[in-house]
Tab-separated table of C-alpha atoms and ligand atoms in Angstrom:
chain	number	residue	atom	x	y	z
A	1	MET	CA	0.000	0.000	0.000
A	2	LEU	CA	1.285	3.461	-0.888
A	3	ARG	CA	1.762	5.742	2.094
A	4	ILE	CA	3.505	9.038	1.617
A	5	GLN	CA	5.039	11.064	4.417
A	6	ARG	CA	4.837	14.763	3.586
A	7	PRO	CA	7.923	16.799	4.573
A	8	ILE	CA	7.749	18.089	8.128
A	9	SER	CA	8.473	21.658	9.249
A	10	GLU	CA	12.006	23.057	9.412
A	11	ARG	CA	11.321	23.673	13.084
A	12	TYR	CA	12.166	19.979	13.429
A	13	THR	CA	14.434	19.204	10.467
A	14	GLU	CA	16.736	22.173	11.134
A	15	ALA	CA	16.788	21.759	14.923
A	16	GLU	CA	19.974	20.791	16.780
A	17	PRO	CA	19.879	17.486	18.720
A	18	GLN	CA	19.699	19.446	21.986
A	19	GLN	CA	16.696	21.460	20.800
A	20	LEU	CA	14.917	18.277	19.704
A	21	ALA	CA	15.676	16.720	23.084
A	22	SER	CA	14.108	19.745	24.828
A	23	MET	CA	10.972	19.505	22.649
A	24	ILE	CA	10.622	15.779	23.359
A	25	VAL	CA	11.162	16.182	27.116
A	26	ALA	CA	8.633	19.038	27.287
A	27	ALA	CA	6.020	17.100	25.302
A	28	LYS	CA	6.496	13.958	27.410
A	29	GLU	CA	6.148	15.997	30.608
A	30	ALA	CA	3.010	17.731	29.340
A	31	LEU	CA	1.408	14.435	28.297
A	32	GLY	CA	2.443	12.230	31.244
A	33	ASP	CA	0.896	8.770	31.044
A	34	GLN	CA	-1.413	9.945	28.260
A	35	VAL	CA	1.386	8.974	25.891
A	36	PHE	CA	3.345	5.738	25.670
A	37	ILE	CA	6.323	5.506	23.321
A	38	LEU	CA	7.206	2.045	22.018
A	39	GLY	CA	10.556	1.382	20.333
A	40	HIS	CA	11.445	-1.645	18.229
A	41	HIS	CA	15.009	-2.888	18.692
A	42	TYR	CA	16.005	-1.759	15.174
A	43	GLN	CA	15.346	1.908	15.912
A	44	ARG	CA	18.144	4.455	15.982
A	45	ASP	CA	19.637	5.376	19.374
A	46	GLU	CA	18.335	8.957	19.021
A	47	VAL	CA	14.822	7.456	19.053
A	48	MET	CA	15.324	4.576	21.495
A	49	GLU	CA	16.561	7.048	24.080
A	50	TRP	CA	12.957	8.276	24.447
A	51	ALA	CA	11.116	4.959	24.314
A	52	ASP	CA	9.081	4.060	27.417
A	53	ALA	CA	9.540	0.410	26.451
A	54	ARG	CA	11.604	-1.517	23.918
A	55	GLY	CA	10.843	-4.892	22.420
A	56	ASP	CA	10.586	-7.343	19.571
A	57	SER	CA	7.342	-7.333	17.643
A	58	PHE	CA	5.694	-9.852	20.014
A	59	LYS	CA	6.577	-7.918	23.160
A	60	LEU	CA	5.530	-4.610	21.593
A	61	ALA	CA	2.119	-6.053	20.690
A	62	GLN	CA	1.670	-7.232	24.293
A	63	LEU	CA	2.823	-3.868	25.676
A	64	ALA	CA	0.401	-1.934	23.470
A	65	GLN	CA	-2.446	-4.073	24.814
A	66	GLU	CA	-1.322	-3.667	28.426
A	67	HIS	CA	-1.467	0.160	28.484
A	68	PRO	CA	-5.125	1.206	28.235
A	69	GLU	CA	-4.359	4.430	30.145
A	70	ALA	CA	-2.246	5.732	27.251
A	71	LYS	CA	-4.590	7.621	24.969
A	72	HIS	CA	-1.775	7.973	22.444
A	73	ILE	CA	0.729	5.269	21.567
A	74	VAL	CA	3.641	6.584	19.526
A	75	PHE	CA	4.967	3.562	17.686
A	76	CYS	CA	8.629	3.843	16.739
A	77	GLY	CA	8.778	0.867	14.419
A	78	VAL	CA	7.158	0.047	11.109
A	79	HIS	CA	3.628	0.231	9.740
A	80	PHE	CA	2.504	-3.372	10.357
A	81	MET	CA	3.513	-3.063	14.027
A	82	ALA	CA	1.507	0.148	14.430
A	83	GLU	CA	-1.494	-1.508	12.757
A	84	SER	CA	-1.271	-4.440	15.169
A	85	ALA	CA	-1.126	-2.027	18.098
A	86	ASP	CA	-4.248	-0.282	16.796
A	87	VAL	CA	-6.060	-3.615	16.470
A	88	LEU	CA	-5.132	-4.623	20.030
A	89	THR	CA	-5.895	-1.298	21.750
A	90	GLY	CA	-9.190	0.310	22.682
A	91	ASP	CA	-11.304	2.586	20.473
A	92	ASP	CA	-10.366	5.537	22.679
A	93	GLN	CA	-6.636	5.019	22.006
A	94	LYS	CA	-4.792	6.401	19.005
A	95	VAL	CA	-1.636	4.897	17.517
A	96	LEU	CA	0.773	7.263	15.757
A	97	LEU	CA	3.585	6.258	13.388
A	98	PRO	CA	6.029	9.206	13.299
A	99	ASP	CA	6.916	8.648	9.621
A	100	LEU	CA	4.369	7.096	7.254
A	101	ASN	CA	7.140	5.885	4.957
A	102	ALA	CA	8.245	3.419	7.635
A	103	GLY	CA	6.848	0.299	5.961
A	104	CYS	CA	8.348	-3.202	5.632
A	105	SER	CA	9.373	-4.499	2.213
A	106	MET	CA	8.726	-8.083	3.321
A	107	ALA	CA	5.179	-7.276	4.482
A	108	ASP	CA	4.573	-5.629	1.104
A	109	MET	CA	5.456	-8.921	-0.637
A	110	ALA	CA	2.068	-10.365	0.330
A	111	ASP	CA	-0.859	-8.342	-0.899
A	112	ILE	CA	-4.366	-9.247	0.312
A	113	ASP	CA	-5.671	-9.638	-3.270
A	114	GLU	CA	-2.842	-12.092	-4.055
A	115	VAL	CA	-3.518	-13.995	-0.829
A	116	GLU	CA	-7.239	-14.292	-1.587
A	117	GLU	CA	-6.443	-15.386	-5.143
A	118	ALA	CA	-4.010	-18.032	-3.841
A	119	TRP	CA	-6.659	-19.361	-1.421
A	120	GLU	CA	-9.195	-19.665	-4.255
A	121	SER	CA	-6.633	-21.388	-6.498
A	122	ILE	CA	-5.828	-23.916	-3.769
A	123	ALA	CA	-9.544	-24.487	-3.140
A	124	ALA	CA	-10.001	-25.278	-6.837
A	125	VAL	CA	-7.564	-28.218	-6.719
A	126	ALA	CA	-7.445	-29.393	-3.076
A	127	ASP	CA	-9.638	-29.705	0.030
A	128	ILE	CA	-9.318	-26.174	1.416
A	129	ASN	CA	-10.697	-27.287	4.797
A	130	LYS	CA	-7.378	-29.020	5.422
A	131	PHE	CA	-5.444	-25.732	5.081
A	132	VAL	CA	-4.673	-23.486	8.040
A	133	PRO	CA	-3.354	-20.034	7.072
A	134	ILE	CA	-0.640	-18.628	9.326
A	135	THR	CA	0.825	-15.194	8.869
A	136	TYR	CA	3.979	-13.722	10.290
A	137	MET	CA	3.417	-10.498	12.215
A	138	ASN	CA	5.225	-8.761	9.330
A	139	SER	CA	2.091	-8.532	7.204
A	140	SER	CA	-0.757	-6.083	6.688
A	141	ALA	CA	-3.784	-6.008	8.995
A	142	ALA	CA	-5.817	-7.244	6.009
A	143	ILE	CA	-3.792	-10.474	5.914
A	144	LYS	CA	-4.021	-10.872	9.686
A	145	ALA	CA	-7.791	-10.519	9.259
A	146	PHE	CA	-7.716	-13.128	6.482
A	147	VAL	CA	-6.039	-15.710	8.726
A	148	GLY	CA	-8.335	-14.830	11.634
A	149	GLU	CA	-11.407	-15.343	9.454
A	150	HIS	CA	-10.131	-18.630	8.001
A	151	GLY	CA	-9.301	-20.406	11.262
A	152	GLY	CA	-5.613	-19.465	11.334
A	153	ALA	CA	-3.405	-17.291	13.506
A	154	VAL	CA	-0.654	-14.707	13.511
A	155	CYS	CA	2.863	-15.599	14.687
A	156	THR	CA	6.076	-13.718	15.381
A	157	SER	CA	9.686	-14.812	15.170
A	158	SER	CA	9.587	-15.686	18.870
A	159	ASN	CA	6.566	-18.012	18.754
A	160	ALA	CA	6.360	-19.371	15.185
A	161	ARG	CA	6.975	-22.944	16.317
A	162	ALA	CA	4.247	-22.869	18.986
A	163	ILE	CA	1.781	-21.468	16.456
A	164	LEU	CA	2.636	-24.062	13.803
A	165	GLU	CA	2.342	-26.828	16.435
A	166	TRP	CA	-1.102	-25.448	17.300
A	167	ALA	CA	-2.086	-25.516	13.615
A	168	PHE	CA	-0.859	-29.077	13.091
A	169	ALA	CA	-2.551	-30.265	16.291
A	170	LYS	CA	-5.940	-29.336	14.819
A	171	ASP	CA	-6.049	-32.426	12.607
A	172	LYS	CA	-3.604	-35.094	11.433
A	173	ASP	CA	-4.241	-34.036	7.821
A	174	THR	CA	-3.584	-30.327	8.365
A	175	ASN	CA	-1.613	-28.401	5.759
A	176	VAL	CA	-0.318	-24.913	6.477
A	177	ILE	CA	0.100	-21.973	4.154
A	178	PHE	CA	2.580	-19.546	5.683
A	179	PHE	CA	2.740	-15.828	4.731
A	180	PRO	CA	4.900	-13.895	3.810
A	181	ASP	CA	8.396	-14.970	4.962
A	182	GLN	CA	9.504	-18.216	3.351
A	183	HIS	CA	12.596	-18.323	5.583
A	184	LEU	CA	10.824	-18.131	8.948
A	185	GLY	CA	8.296	-20.695	7.678
A	186	ARG	CA	10.991	-23.050	6.391
A	187	ASN	CA	13.254	-22.720	9.433
A	188	THR	CA	10.336	-23.422	11.750
A	189	ALA	CA	9.105	-26.397	9.716
A	190	TYR	CA	12.612	-27.926	9.670
A	191	ASP	CA	12.834	-27.408	13.459
A	192	MET	CA	9.613	-29.350	13.813
A	193	GLY	CA	11.017	-32.268	11.811
A	194	PHE	CA	9.477	-31.695	8.390
A	195	ASP	CA	11.645	-32.571	5.374
A	196	ALA	CA	12.332	-30.439	2.316
A	197	ASP	CA	9.975	-32.567	0.212
A	198	GLU	CA	7.106	-31.764	2.600
A	199	MET	CA	7.463	-28.043	1.824
A	200	ALA	CA	6.821	-26.107	-1.376
A	201	ILE	CA	7.166	-22.460	-2.335
A	202	TRP	CA	4.032	-20.626	-3.451
A	203	ASN	CA	4.986	-18.003	-6.018
A	204	PRO	CA	2.156	-15.425	-6.162
A	205	ARG	CA	3.361	-14.266	-9.580
A	206	ALA	CA	2.870	-17.700	-11.210
A	207	ASP	CA	-0.275	-19.642	-12.129
A	208	LEU	CA	-1.227	-21.990	-9.302
A	209	GLY	CA	1.728	-20.620	-7.350
A	210	GLY	CA	4.091	-22.264	-9.841
A	211	LEU	CA	3.101	-25.697	-8.453
A	212	ASP	CA	1.234	-28.699	-9.799
A	213	GLU	CA	-1.923	-30.085	-8.204
A	214	ALA	CA	-0.176	-33.085	-6.677
A	215	THR	CA	2.375	-30.898	-4.881
A	216	ILE	CA	-0.319	-28.585	-3.533
A	217	LYS	CA	-2.161	-31.581	-2.106
A	218	SER	CA	0.889	-33.304	-0.663
A	219	ALA	CA	2.945	-30.374	0.723
A	220	ARG	CA	2.443	-30.038	4.484
A	221	VAL	CA	3.740	-26.459	4.410
A	222	LEU	CA	3.247	-24.028	1.538
A	223	LEU	CA	5.713	-21.170	1.907
A	224	TRP	CA	4.774	-17.805	0.422
A	225	LYS	CA	7.633	-16.494	-1.717
A	226	GLY	CA	8.596	-13.512	0.433
A	227	HIS	CA	11.787	-12.549	2.229
A	228	CYS	CA	13.538	-9.799	4.159
A	229	SER	CA	16.191	-8.103	2.075
A	230	VAL	CA	18.151	-7.184	5.233
A	231	HIS	CA	18.375	-10.754	6.571
A	232	GLN	CA	18.723	-12.451	3.207
A	233	ARG	CA	22.134	-10.765	2.861
A	234	PHE	CA	23.712	-13.030	5.480
A	235	GLN	CA	25.603	-15.973	3.955
A	236	THR	CA	27.325	-19.029	5.444
A	237	GLU	CA	30.631	-17.538	4.193
A	238	HIS	CA	30.122	-14.705	6.714
A	239	ILE	CA	29.884	-17.318	9.484
A	240	ASP	CA	32.959	-19.187	8.169
A	241	ASP	CA	34.949	-15.927	8.140
A	242	PHE	CA	33.747	-15.024	11.649
A	243	ARG	CA	34.677	-18.459	13.028
A	244	ALA	CA	38.101	-18.299	11.370
A	245	ALA	CA	38.752	-14.908	13.007
A	246	HIS	CA	37.122	-15.807	16.370
A	247	PRO	CA	37.437	-19.585	16.957
A	248	ASN	CA	35.645	-19.314	20.334
A	249	GLY	CA	33.067	-16.843	19.075
A	250	ILE	CA	29.301	-17.354	19.309
A	251	VAL	CA	27.055	-16.923	16.263
A	252	VAL	CA	23.464	-15.769	16.759
A	253	VAL	CA	21.118	-15.042	13.863
A	254	HIS	CA	17.492	-14.015	13.291
A	255	PRO	CA	15.171	-16.699	11.809
A	256	GLU	CA	14.492	-14.465	8.783
A	257	CYS	CA	17.954	-15.598	7.604
A	258	SER	CA	18.133	-18.479	5.125
A	259	HIS	CA	18.082	-22.063	6.410
A	260	ASP	CA	21.765	-22.798	5.705
A	261	VAL	CA	22.735	-19.696	7.714
A	262	CYS	CA	20.488	-20.760	10.614
A	263	VAL	CA	21.971	-24.279	10.560
A	264	ALA	CA	25.508	-22.861	10.660
A	265	ALA	CA	24.669	-20.546	13.602
A	266	ASP	CA	24.950	-21.507	17.294
A	267	GLN	CA	21.634	-19.860	18.188
A	268	VAL	CA	18.629	-18.593	16.238
A	269	GLY	CA	16.006	-16.245	17.627
A	270	SER	CA	13.950	-13.066	17.532
A	271	THR	CA	15.526	-9.705	18.333
A	272	GLU	CA	14.588	-10.196	21.990
A	273	LYS	CA	16.237	-13.637	21.980
A	274	ILE	CA	19.364	-12.202	20.343
A	275	ILE	CA	19.609	-9.718	23.230
A	276	GLU	CA	19.192	-12.565	25.741
A	277	ALA	CA	21.904	-14.584	23.960
A	278	VAL	CA	24.341	-11.671	24.272
A	279	GLU	CA	23.440	-11.226	27.955
A	280	ALA	CA	23.987	-14.935	28.589
A	281	ALA	CA	27.376	-15.075	26.802
A	282	PRO	CA	30.442	-15.211	29.099
A	283	VAL	CA	32.380	-12.032	29.850
A	284	GLY	CA	34.999	-11.465	27.164
A	285	ALA	CA	33.028	-13.347	24.497
A	286	THR	CA	32.865	-12.213	20.902
A	287	ILE	CA	29.402	-12.610	19.431
A	288	GLY	CA	28.750	-12.457	15.684
A	289	VAL	CA	25.164	-11.411	15.027
A	290	GLY	CA	23.048	-11.782	11.893
A	291	THR	CA	20.449	-9.053	12.143
A	292	GLU	CA	19.865	-5.332	11.589
A	293	ILE	CA	22.896	-3.161	12.308
A	294	HIS	CA	21.343	-0.715	14.810
A	295	LEU	CA	20.595	-3.531	17.222
A	296	VAL	CA	24.073	-5.015	16.737
A	297	ASN	CA	25.790	-1.681	17.411
A	298	ARG	CA	23.580	-0.941	20.438
A	299	LEU	CA	24.353	-4.360	21.923
A	300	ASN	CA	28.047	-3.716	21.447
A	301	ASN	CA	27.822	-0.280	23.106
A	302	GLU	CA	25.602	-1.432	25.980
A	303	THR	CA	27.677	-4.562	26.724
A	304	PRO	CA	31.219	-3.222	27.214
A	305	ASP	CA	32.543	-6.498	28.664
A	306	LYS	CA	31.723	-8.383	25.420
A	307	THR	CA	32.318	-7.698	21.749
A	308	VAL	CA	29.276	-7.788	19.498
A	309	ILE	CA	29.823	-7.493	15.756
A	310	SER	CA	27.772	-7.894	12.601
A	311	LEU	CA	28.445	-11.084	10.646
A	312	ASP	CA	28.188	-9.048	7.470
A	313	PRO	CA	31.130	-6.638	7.221
A	314	LEU	CA	29.017	-4.369	5.007
A	315	VAL	CA	26.482	-2.366	6.982
A	316	CYS	CA	22.919	-3.629	6.576
A	317	PRO	CA	20.390	-1.201	8.026
A	318	CYS	CA	16.650	-1.627	7.573
A	319	SER	CA	15.953	1.466	5.472
A	320	THR	CA	12.318	1.694	6.573
A	321	MET	CA	12.992	1.364	10.318
A	322	PHE	CA	15.581	4.098	9.732
A	323	ARG	CA	12.861	6.526	8.590
A	324	ILE	CA	11.906	7.271	12.198
A	325	ASP	CA	14.246	9.883	13.634
A	326	ALA	CA	14.256	12.436	16.461
A	327	PRO	CA	12.715	15.230	14.306
A	328	HIS	CA	9.715	13.032	13.369
A	329	LEU	CA	9.342	11.869	16.957
A	330	ALA	CA	9.353	15.469	18.253
A	331	TRP	CA	6.840	16.442	15.543
A	332	ALA	CA	4.492	13.570	16.438
A	333	LEU	CA	4.670	14.299	20.182
A	334	GLU	CA	4.061	18.039	19.779
A	335	SER	CA	1.079	17.309	17.526
A	336	ILE	CA	-0.531	15.436	20.432
A	337	VAL	CA	0.179	18.289	22.854
A	338	GLU	CA	-1.432	20.692	20.347
A	339	GLY	CA	-4.531	18.478	20.138
A	340	ARG	CA	-4.159	17.585	16.440
A	341	PRO	CA	-2.343	14.226	16.447
A	342	VAL	CA	-0.681	13.378	13.134
A	343	ASN	CA	-0.099	10.069	11.315
A	344	ILE	CA	-2.808	8.104	13.108
A	345	ILE	CA	-2.820	4.483	11.982
A	346	GLU	CA	-6.407	3.325	11.958
A	347	VAL	CA	-7.523	-0.123	10.868
A	348	ASP	CA	-11.175	-0.300	9.736
A	349	GLU	CA	-13.776	-2.001	11.937
A	350	ASP	CA	-14.266	-5.203	9.943
A	351	THR	CA	-10.516	-5.762	9.452
A	352	THR	CA	-9.944	-5.041	13.150
A	353	TYR	CA	-12.538	-7.624	14.157
A	354	TRP	CA	-10.896	-10.505	12.277
A	355	ALA	CA	-7.280	-9.385	12.702
A	356	LYS	CA	-7.872	-9.248	16.452
A	357	ILE	CA	-9.046	-12.863	16.358
A	358	GLY	CA	-5.820	-13.853	14.538
A	359	LEU	CA	-3.676	-11.869	16.987
A	360	GLU	CA	-5.517	-12.967	20.117
A	361	ARG	CA	-5.214	-16.617	19.065
A	362	MET	CA	-1.475	-16.027	18.970
A	363	LEU	CA	-1.419	-14.300	22.360
A	364	ALA	CA	-3.511	-17.087	23.880
A	365	ILE	CA	-1.277	-19.851	22.475
A	366	THR	CA	2.027	-18.333	23.647
B	401	13P	P1	11.329	-9.369	15.798
B	401	13P	O1	9.938	-9.823	16.035
B	401	13P	O2	12.345	-10.409	16.072
B	401	13P	O3	11.584	-8.102	16.517
B	401	13P	O4	11.503	-9.099	14.242
B	401	13P	C1	10.821	-8.117	13.557
B	401	13P	C2	11.478	-7.838	12.288
B	401	13P	O5	10.986	-7.088	11.491
B	401	13P	C3	12.729	-8.511	11.997
B	401	13P	O6	13.174	-8.125	10.755
B	402	SF4	FE1	10.818	-5.699	7.347
B	402	SF4	FE2	13.254	-6.797	7.117
B	402	SF4	FE3	12.993	-4.285	7.987
B	402	SF4	FE4	12.249	-6.360	9.535
B	402	SF4	S1	14.326	-5.835	8.850
B	402	SF4	S2	11.089	-4.457	9.198
B	402	SF4	S3	11.432	-7.758	7.953
B	402	SF4	S4	12.434	-5.051	5.934
């Protein structure tokens, strides 16, 4: 979906860091617990500094739900996270995304029309009642609503296995279609003991997903052909190079990385789990991390007794997470103080109803 952020006033873009800090402090003081600022781990330090809570996408969804007193939630993350927060919060709460251009290229790889078309195509050749649709949190509210309405659930990188186990426990003949990240779906299915020949990739650009009828019927897991361009950069060669340079080093990667990278790593987990892995590592350890660079650098700065480095020597920021900066945060906060909140992310009533079912199934399972 096209969302355009109009340029904001020079009052913010031309301000010195100290002036922006004063604006943010003043707005937070004026608003008190009327405002709650959430920061995803990939945010810049200049933004994270002001977050009331940090988290991975699962924790942020829980936190949004647990703060009914906050009439305004300023979501420093990307669009699908702000949508989920809107779905999970009350009608009297508003969720603001400081920069509307903060989307997610992976979420954009599954469009609701393509998903509905895929479902109809599968129904034309197989027993659709055997299919349970599961979507990764990194998807639009429309797709979360689709899975909610069709007996499925949402998952995040920290609970994908529990959600797939739930889906497969429904019936011995269950098949899953997993949107939109093929890597998280594949890594989770392998973890659960499925073989490569029990999985197939659904290509939304090809007739019948690029598959034949027999494969659609026999595959236990259909993987939507989507990926994260940040995590897909990590290669096993990066791990080989890291291990050669740091024979006692620890390798931790995000499950959006490809399967061979996850197999070569010592630990695989969500951003929250990556933080826990660094905390648990012995003093003096060197940890090579396969995820977005802002989190890697922050872990290195906040853990002075350990060395945390990116597995990829070339910097790999998430360009959309990077859209949120201190000027946009100050602008969003002052708009609330002035009584004309900007960039409100509002999911329509029908979509909210079904997306909430998909999200609450996830929260109840994990
Ligand atoms: P987490 O749920 O691990 O925070 O991941 C979100 C994300 O977008 C990773 O690219
Ligand atoms: Fe989306 Fe990848 Fe950025 Fe995460 S890192 S928000 S999956 S583009």
